[in-house]
Amino acid sequence: KERKKERKKKERKKERKKERKKERKKERKRRKKEKEREREREEKKRKKRKERERDGGREEREKKERETKEKEERKRRERERE
C-alpha cells in the first residue's frame, strides 16, 4: 500500500515536471516571436526615418536651388533696368 502511494506521488511529480517543461517551452517560443516582432517594428521605424531624412535633404537642396535662381533672376532684372 505504501509503495503504491509512493509510486503515484512520483508519477504526479513527473507529470508536473513535464507540464512545467512544456510551459517553459511555450513561453520561450512566445518571447522569441515577441522579440522578432519588436525587431521588425524597429527596422520599419529606421527605414521610415531614413526615408524622411533623405526626402528632407532633397527638399533642402531644392529650396536652396530655388533661392539661388531667384537671386540670379533679381540680379538679372536689376542689370536690365540699369
Coordinates of N, CA and C in Angstrom, one line a residue:
K1 N 0.8 -1.2 0.0 CA 0.0 0.0 0.0 C 0.9 1.3 0.0
E2 N 1.9 1.3 0.9 CA 2.8 2.4 0.9 C 3.5 2.6 -0.4
R3 N 4.0 1.5 -1.0 CA 4.7 1.6 -2.3 C 3.8 2.2 -3.4
K4 N 2.6 1.8 -3.3 CA 1.6 2.3 -4.3 C 1.4 3.8 -4.2
K5 N 1.4 4.3 -3.0 CA 1.3 5.7 -2.7 C 2.5 6.4 -3.2
E6 N 3.6 5.8 -2.9 CA 4.9 6.4 -3.3 C 5.0 6.5 -4.9
R7 N 4.6 5.4 -5.5 CA 4.6 5.4 -7.0 C 3.7 6.5 -7.5
K8 N 2.5 6.6 -7.0 CA 1.6 7.7 -7.5 C 2.2 9.0 -7.3
K9 N 2.8 9.2 -6.2 CA 3.4 10.5 -5.8 C 4.5 10.8 -6.9
K10 N 5.3 9.9 -7.2 CA 6.4 10.1 -8.1 C 5.8 10.4 -9.5
E11 N 4.8 9.6 -9.9 CA 4.2 9.8 -11.2 C 3.6 11.3 -11.3
R12 N 3.0 11.7 -10.3 CA 2.4 13.1 -10.3 C 3.5 14.1 -10.4
K13 N 4.6 13.8 -9.6 CA 5.8 14.7 -9.7 C 6.3 14.8 -11.1
K14 N 6.4 13.6 -11.8 CA 6.9 13.6 -13.1 C 6.0 14.4 -14.1
E15 N 4.7 14.2 -13.9 CA 3.7 14.9 -14.7 C 3.9 16.4 -14.6
R16 N 4.0 16.8 -13.3 CA 4.1 18.2 -13.1 C 5.4 18.8 -13.8
K17 N 6.4 18.0 -13.6 CA 7.7 18.4 -14.2 C 7.5 18.5 -15.8
K18 N 6.9 17.6 -16.4 CA 6.6 17.6 -17.8 C 5.8 18.9 -18.2
E19 N 4.8 19.1 -17.4 CA 3.9 20.3 -17.7 C 4.7 21.6 -17.6
R20 N 5.6 21.7 -16.6 CA 6.4 22.9 -16.4 C 7.3 23.0 -17.6
K21 N 7.9 21.9 -18.0 CA 8.8 22.0 -19.1 C 8.1 22.5 -20.4
K22 N 6.9 21.9 -20.6 CA 6.1 22.4 -21.8 C 5.8 23.9 -21.7
E23 N 5.4 24.3 -20.5 CA 5.1 25.7 -20.3 C 6.3 26.6 -20.6
R24 N 7.4 26.2 -20.1 CA 8.6 27.0 -20.3 C 8.9 27.0 -21.8
K25 N 8.7 25.9 -22.5 CA 9.0 25.9 -24.0 C 8.1 26.9 -24.7
K26 N 6.8 26.8 -24.3 CA 5.8 27.7 -24.9 C 6.2 29.2 -24.7
E27 N 6.6 29.4 -23.4 CA 6.9 30.8 -23.0 C 8.2 31.3 -23.8
R28 N 9.1 30.4 -24.0 CA 10.3 30.8 -24.8 C 9.9 31.1 -26.2
K29 N 9.1 30.3 -26.8 CA 8.6 30.4 -28.1 C 7.9 31.8 -28.3
R30 N 7.0 32.1 -27.3 CA 6.3 33.3 -27.3 C 7.2 34.5 -27.2
R31 N 8.2 34.4 -26.3 CA 9.1 35.5 -26.2 C 9.9 35.8 -27.5
K32 N 10.3 34.6 -28.1 CA 11.1 34.7 -29.3 C 10.3 35.4 -30.4
K33 N 9.0 35.1 -30.5 CA 8.1 35.7 -31.5 C 8.0 37.2 -31.2
E34 N 7.8 37.5 -29.9 CA 7.7 38.9 -29.5 C 8.9 39.7 -29.9
K35 N 10.1 39.1 -29.6 CA 11.3 39.8 -29.9 C 11.5 40.0 -31.4
E36 N 11.1 39.0 -32.2 CA 11.1 39.1 -33.7 C 10.2 40.3 -34.1
R37 N 9.0 40.3 -33.6 CA 8.1 41.4 -34.0 C 8.6 42.7 -33.6
E38 N 9.2 42.8 -32.4 CA 9.8 44.1 -32.0 C 10.9 44.5 -32.9
R39 N 11.8 43.6 -33.3 CA 12.9 43.9 -34.2 C 12.4 44.4 -35.5
E40 N 11.3 43.7 -36.1 CA 10.8 44.2 -37.3 C 10.2 45.6 -37.2
R41 N 9.5 45.8 -36.1 CA 9.0 47.2 -35.9 C 10.1 48.2 -35.9
E42 N 11.2 47.9 -35.2 CA 12.3 48.9 -35.1 C 12.9 49.1 -36.5
E43 N 13.0 48.0 -37.3 CA 13.5 48.1 -38.6 C 12.7 49.0 -39.5
K44 N 11.4 48.8 -39.4 CA 10.4 49.7 -40.1 C 10.6 51.1 -39.8
K45 N 10.7 51.4 -38.5 CA 10.9 52.8 -38.0 C 12.2 53.4 -38.6
R46 N 13.2 52.6 -38.5 CA 14.5 53.0 -39.0 C 14.4 53.4 -40.5
K47 N 13.8 52.5 -41.3 CA 13.6 52.7 -42.7 C 12.8 54.0 -42.9
K48 N 11.8 54.2 -42.2 CA 10.9 55.4 -42.4 C 11.8 56.6 -42.1
R49 N 12.5 56.6 -40.9 CA 13.3 57.7 -40.5 C 14.4 58.1 -41.6
K50 N 15.0 57.0 -42.2 CA 16.0 57.2 -43.2 C 15.3 57.9 -44.4
E51 N 14.2 57.4 -44.8 CA 13.4 57.9 -45.9 C 13.1 59.4 -45.7
R52 N 12.6 59.7 -44.5 CA 12.3 61.1 -44.2 C 13.5 62.0 -44.3
E53 N 14.6 61.5 -43.7 CA 15.8 62.3 -43.8 C 16.3 62.5 -45.2
R54 N 16.2 61.5 -46.1 CA 16.6 61.6 -47.5 C 15.7 62.6 -48.1
D55 N 14.4 62.5 -47.9 CA 13.4 63.4 -48.5 C 13.7 64.9 -48.0
G56 N 13.9 65.0 -46.7 CA 14.2 66.3 -46.1 C 15.4 66.9 -46.8
G57 N 16.5 66.1 -47.0 CA 17.7 66.6 -47.6 C 17.4 67.1 -49.0
R58 N 16.6 66.3 -49.7 CA 16.2 66.7 -51.1 C 15.5 68.0 -51.1
E59 N 14.5 68.1 -50.2 CA 13.7 69.4 -50.1 C 14.6 70.6 -49.8
E60 N 15.6 70.4 -48.9 CA 16.5 71.5 -48.6 C 17.3 71.9 -49.8
R61 N 17.8 70.9 -50.6 CA 18.6 71.2 -51.8 C 17.7 72.0 -52.8
E62 N 16.5 71.5 -53.0 CA 15.6 72.1 -53.9 C 15.3 73.6 -53.5
K63 N 15.1 73.8 -52.2 CA 14.8 75.1 -51.7 C 16.0 76.0 -51.9
K64 N 17.2 75.5 -51.7 CA 18.4 76.4 -51.9 C 18.6 76.7 -53.4
E65 N 18.3 75.7 -54.2 CA 18.4 75.9 -55.7 C 17.4 77.0 -56.1
R66 N 16.2 76.9 -55.6 CA 15.1 77.9 -55.9 C 15.6 79.3 -55.5
E67 N 16.1 79.4 -54.3 CA 16.6 80.7 -53.8 C 17.7 81.3 -54.6
T68 N 18.6 80.4 -55.0 CA 19.7 80.9 -55.9 C 19.2 81.4 -57.2
K69 N 18.3 80.6 -57.8 CA 17.7 81.0 -59.1 C 17.0 82.3 -59.0
E70 N 16.2 82.5 -57.9 CA 15.5 83.7 -57.6 C 16.5 84.9 -57.5
K71 N 17.6 84.7 -56.8 CA 18.6 85.8 -56.6 C 19.2 86.1 -58.0
E72 N 19.5 85.1 -58.7 CA 20.1 85.4 -60.1 C 19.1 86.1 -60.9
E73 N 17.8 85.7 -60.8 CA 16.8 86.4 -61.6 C 16.7 87.9 -61.2
R74 N 16.7 88.1 -59.9 CA 16.6 89.5 -59.4 C 17.8 90.3 -59.9
K75 N 19.0 89.7 -59.8 CA 20.2 90.4 -60.3 C 20.1 90.8 -61.8
R76 N 19.6 89.8 -62.5 CA 19.5 90.0 -64.0 C 18.5 91.1 -64.3
R77 N 17.4 91.2 -63.5 CA 16.4 92.2 -63.7 C 17.0 93.6 -63.4
E78 N 17.8 93.6 -62.3 CA 18.5 94.9 -61.9 C 19.4 95.4 -63.0
R79 N 20.1 94.5 -63.6 CA 21.1 94.8 -64.7 C 20.3 95.4 -65.9
E80 N 19.2 94.7 -66.1 CA 18.4 95.1 -67.3 C 17.8 96.5 -67.1
R81 N 17.4 96.9 -65.8 CA 16.9 98.2 -65.5 C 17.9 99.3 -65.7
E82 N 19.1 99.0 -65.4 CA 20.2 100.0 -65.5 C 20.6 100.4 -66.8

